[in-house]
Structures are given as structure tokens and as C-alpha cells.
PDB file of C-alpha atoms in Angstrom:
ATOM      1  CA  UNK J   1     159.807  56.502  92.070  1.00  0.00           C
ATOM      2  CA  UNK J   2     162.277  54.359  90.206  1.00  0.00           C
ATOM      3  CA  UNK J   3     161.444  53.820  86.551  1.00  0.00           C
ATOM      4  CA  UNK J   4     163.941  51.093  85.701  1.00  0.00           C
ATOM      5  CA  UNK J   5     165.637  53.251  83.082  1.00  0.00           C
ATOM      6  CA  UNK J   6     168.454  54.440  85.341  1.00  0.00           C
ATOM      7  CA  UNK J   7     171.889  52.813  85.152  1.00  0.00           C
ATOM      8  CA  UNK J   8     172.379  49.558  87.026  1.00  0.00           C
ATOM      9  CA  UNK J   9     174.969  51.197  89.272  1.00  0.00           C
ATOM     10  CA  UNK J  10     172.860  54.270  90.189  1.00  0.00           C
ATOM     11  CA  UNK J  11     172.868  54.982  93.907  1.00  0.00           C
ATOM     12  CA  UNK J  12     171.364  57.608  96.153  1.00  0.00           C
ATOM     13  CA  UNK J  13     173.518  60.719  96.725  1.00  0.00           C
ATOM     14  CA  UNK J  14     172.904  60.611 100.492  1.00  0.00           C
ATOM     15  CA  UNK J  15     176.411  59.433 101.356  1.00  0.00           C
ATOM     16  CA  UNK J  16     177.952  62.138  99.205  1.00  0.00           C
ATOM     17  CA  UNK J  17     175.692  64.735 100.874  1.00  0.00           C
ATOM     18  CA  UNK J  18     176.697  63.345 104.270  1.00  0.00           C
ATOM     19  CA  UNK J  19     180.413  63.795 103.611  1.00  0.00           C
ATOM     20  CA  UNK J  20     179.950  67.234 102.043  1.00  0.00           C
ATOM     21  CA  UNK J  21     177.864  68.368 105.009  1.00  0.00           C
ATOM     22  CA  UNK J  22     180.484  67.042 107.395  1.00  0.00           C
ATOM     23  CA  UNK J  23     183.173  68.915 105.449  1.00  0.00           C
ATOM     24  CA  UNK J  24     181.078  72.108 105.609  1.00  0.00           C
ATOM     25  CA  UNK J  25     180.483  71.587 109.315  1.00  0.00           C
ATOM     26  CA  UNK J  26     184.215  71.364 109.990  1.00  0.00           C
ATOM     27  CA  UNK J  27     185.028  74.473 107.930  1.00  0.00           C
ATOM     28  CA  UNK J  28     182.274  76.587 109.438  1.00  0.00           C
ATOM     29  CA  UNK J  29     183.263  75.505 112.943  1.00  0.00           C
ATOM     30  CA  UNK J  30     186.812  76.559 112.137  1.00  0.00           C
ATOM     31  CA  UNK J  31     185.448  79.857 110.753  1.00  0.00           C
ATOM     32  CA  UNK J  32     183.422  80.571 113.889  1.00  0.00           C
ATOM     33  CA  UNK J  33     186.434  79.976 116.124  1.00  0.00           C
ATOM     34  CA  UNK J  34     188.892  81.854 113.912  1.00  0.00           C
ATOM     35  CA  UNK J  35     186.667  84.910 113.393  1.00  0.00           C
ATOM     36  CA  UNK J  36     185.729  85.022 117.067  1.00  0.00           C
ATOM     37  CA  UNK J  37     189.383  85.030 118.094  1.00  0.00           C
ATOM     38  CA  UNK J  38     190.297  87.791 115.624  1.00  0.00           C
ATOM     39  CA  UNK J  39     187.447  90.079 116.712  1.00  0.00           C
ATOM     40  CA  UNK J  40     185.187  89.800 113.669  1.00  0.00           C
ATOM     41  CA  UNK J  41     181.729  89.087 115.153  1.00  0.00           C
ATOM     42  CA  UNK J  42     179.842  89.615 111.873  1.00  0.00           C
ATOM     43  CA  UNK J  43     181.803  86.935 110.052  1.00  0.00           C
ATOM     44  CA  UNK J  44     181.623  84.650 113.076  1.00  0.00           C
ATOM     45  CA  UNK J  45     177.807  85.025 113.096  1.00  0.00           C
ATOM     46  CA  UNK J  46     177.632  84.280 109.370  1.00  0.00           C
ATOM     47  CA  UNK J  47     179.711  81.137 109.873  1.00  0.00           C
ATOM     48  CA  UNK J  48     177.510  80.181 112.827  1.00  0.00           C
ATOM     49  CA  UNK J  49     174.384  80.391 110.633  1.00  0.00           C
ATOM     50  CA  UNK J  50     175.993  78.158 108.002  1.00  0.00           C
ATOM     51  CA  UNK J  51     177.125  75.835 110.811  1.00  0.00           C
ATOM     52  CA  UNK J  52     173.520  75.486 112.002  1.00  0.00           C
ATOM     53  CA  UNK J  53     172.389  74.733 108.442  1.00  0.00           C
ATOM     54  CA  UNK J  54     175.073  72.048 108.114  1.00  0.00           C
ATOM     55  CA  UNK J  55     173.983  70.463 111.409  1.00  0.00           C
ATOM     56  CA  UNK J  56     170.351  70.490 110.264  1.00  0.00           C
ATOM     57  CA  UNK J  57     171.324  68.955 106.918  1.00  0.00           C
ATOM     58  CA  UNK J  58     173.313  66.228 108.664  1.00  0.00           C
ATOM     59  CA  UNK J  59     170.268  65.417 110.788  1.00  0.00           C
ATOM     60  CA  UNK J  60     168.015  65.124 107.726  1.00  0.00           C
ATOM     61  CA  UNK J  61     170.562  63.008 105.868  1.00  0.00           C
ATOM     62  CA  UNK J  62     171.045  60.680 108.833  1.00  0.00           C
ATOM     63  CA  UNK J  63     167.268  60.323 109.224  1.00  0.00           C
ATOM     64  CA  UNK J  64     166.817  59.409 105.560  1.00  0.00           C
ATOM     65  CA  UNK J  65     169.746  56.994 105.552  1.00  0.00           C
ATOM     66  CA  UNK J  66     168.234  55.160 108.507  1.00  0.00           C
ATOM     67  CA  UNK J  67     164.899  54.785 106.699  1.00  0.00           C
ATOM     68  CA  UNK J  68     166.459  52.062 104.628  1.00  0.00           C
ATOM     69  CA  UNK J  69     165.943  50.962 101.035  1.00  0.00           C
ATOM     70  CA  UNK J  70     162.673  52.851 100.564  1.00  0.00           C
ATOM     71  CA  UNK J  71     164.601  56.107 100.131  1.00  0.00           C
ATOM     72  CA  UNK J  72     167.996  54.646  99.337  1.00  0.00           C
ATOM     73  CA  UNK J  73     167.537  51.573  97.139  1.00  0.00           C
ATOM     74  CA  UNK J  74     170.377  49.098  97.224  1.00  0.00           C
ATOM     75  CA  UNK J  75     171.405  46.397  94.812  1.00  0.00           C
ATOM     76  CA  UNK J  76     168.816  43.984  96.192  1.00  0.00           C
ATOM     77  CA  UNK J  77     165.845  46.308  95.408  1.00  0.00           C
ATOM     78  CA  UNK J  78     164.527  45.618  91.891  1.00  0.00           C
ATOM     79  CA  UNK J  79     163.514  48.551  89.675  1.00  0.00           C
ATOM     80  CA  UNK J  80     159.900  49.336  88.874  1.00  0.00           C
ATOM     81  CA  UNK J  81     158.491  48.367  85.515  1.00  0.00           C
ATOM     82  CA  UNK J  82     159.267  51.292  83.185  1.00  0.00           C
ATOM     83  CA  UNK J  83     156.555  53.257  81.409  1.00  0.00           C
ATOM     84  CA  UNK J  84     156.738  52.247  77.760  1.00  0.00           C
ATOM     85  CA  UNK J  85     155.150  55.491  76.607  1.00  0.00           C
ATOM     86  CA  UNK J  86     152.370  53.939  74.530  1.00  0.00           C
ATOM     87  CA  UNK J  87     149.785  56.256  76.095  1.00  0.00           C
ATOM     88  CA  UNK J  88     147.433  53.552  77.259  1.00  0.00           C
ATOM     89  CA  UNK J  89     145.887  54.234  80.653  1.00  0.00           C
ATOM     90  CA  UNK J  90     146.463  51.736  83.385  1.00  0.00           C
ATOM     91  CA  UNK J  91     143.347  50.390  84.993  1.00  0.00           C
ATOM     92  CA  UNK J  92     140.112  48.756  83.889  1.00  0.00           C
ATOM     93  CA  UNK J  93     139.681  47.844  80.242  1.00  0.00           C
ATOM     94  CA  UNK J  94     136.970  49.024  77.862  1.00  0.00           C
ATOM     95  CA  UNK J  95     133.288  49.005  78.836  1.00  0.00           C
ATOM     96  CA  UNK J  96     130.614  46.565  77.642  1.00  0.00           C
ATOM     97  CA  UNK J  97     130.528  47.776  74.033  1.00  0.00           C
ATOM     98  CA  UNK J  98     134.238  48.596  73.729  1.00  0.00           C
ATOM     99  CA  UNK J  99     133.840  52.344  74.060  1.00  0.00           C
ATOM    100  CA  UNK J 100     135.834  53.017  77.212  1.00  0.00           C
ATOM    101  CA  UNK J 101     134.932  53.113  80.869  1.00  0.00           C
ATOM    102  CA  UNK J 102     131.423  54.458  80.393  1.00  0.00           C
ATOM    103  CA  UNK J 103     130.411  51.912  77.780  1.00  0.00           C
ATOM    104  CA  UNK J 104     130.715  54.108  74.699  1.00  0.00           C
ATOM    105  CA  UNK J 105     128.230  56.721  75.844  1.00  0.00           C
ATOM    106  CA  UNK J 106     128.992  60.394  75.617  1.00  0.00           C
ATOM    107  CA  UNK J 107     129.935  62.248  78.753  1.00  0.00           C
ATOM    108  CA  UNK J 108     127.438  64.183  80.840  1.00  0.00           C
ATOM    109  CA  UNK J 109     125.864  67.196  79.177  1.00  0.00           C
ATOM    110  CA  UNK J 110     127.001  70.579  80.387  1.00  0.00           C
ATOM    111  CA  UNK J 111     123.850  72.347  79.205  1.00  0.00           C
ATOM    112  CA  UNK J 112     125.817  74.689  76.979  1.00  0.00           C
ATOM    113  CA  UNK J 113     125.092  75.299  73.487  1.00  0.00           C
TER     114      UNK J 113
END
């Protein structure tokens, strides 16, 4: 949820995550090929696991980027009204005699002491 207190130029980090995942995908693909050719199956398997994670991350990033401004607000999406921190609850005002939601009466008795 946007609060309106972030900088005017704040943007979602999805594009940065996309490029970093793509960079990781390329390096792990290179690692899988290189370690397979040199006869190091353990390292090739480790690179393959990281390669699968990078592919999964790219899929999630692409999905969220395609969802539009709900998850990646652009310049045309206005910020929400910020919370001013005055502690007042949002919702209905005081009851009939000014004592809160239940009209100034005490809460239900618990039967204790």
C-alpha cells in the first residue's frame, strides 16, 4: 500500500530484478555448460539448480509486470492519503452521547472480580 510519503520518483524494483535475473540466468547457463564440459558434475548440478531458480524468478517478475499499475504504480497513479499519525480511528464517529461507538456505556462484563 502506498502511503504518499515516498519520493515522487519512487518506482517498483521489478525491472531491476528482471535484469539481474536475466544476468544470473546467463551466468548459470554458462556455468552448467562449462562445468559439464570439464567433467565436474557436482558444480554443473549446483549451477543447474540456480538456473532453475532464475527461470522461476523471471516468470514471477514477468507475471507481476504484466499485472499493471496495481503492483507497479506509474507516474499516472496518485499516492494514497498518508496516515497523519494522530491516532484517531477511521470509521463511524462517536455514539449518541459522545462516548464512542457503544454510546458511552461500559463494555460487556466478564464476570470476573
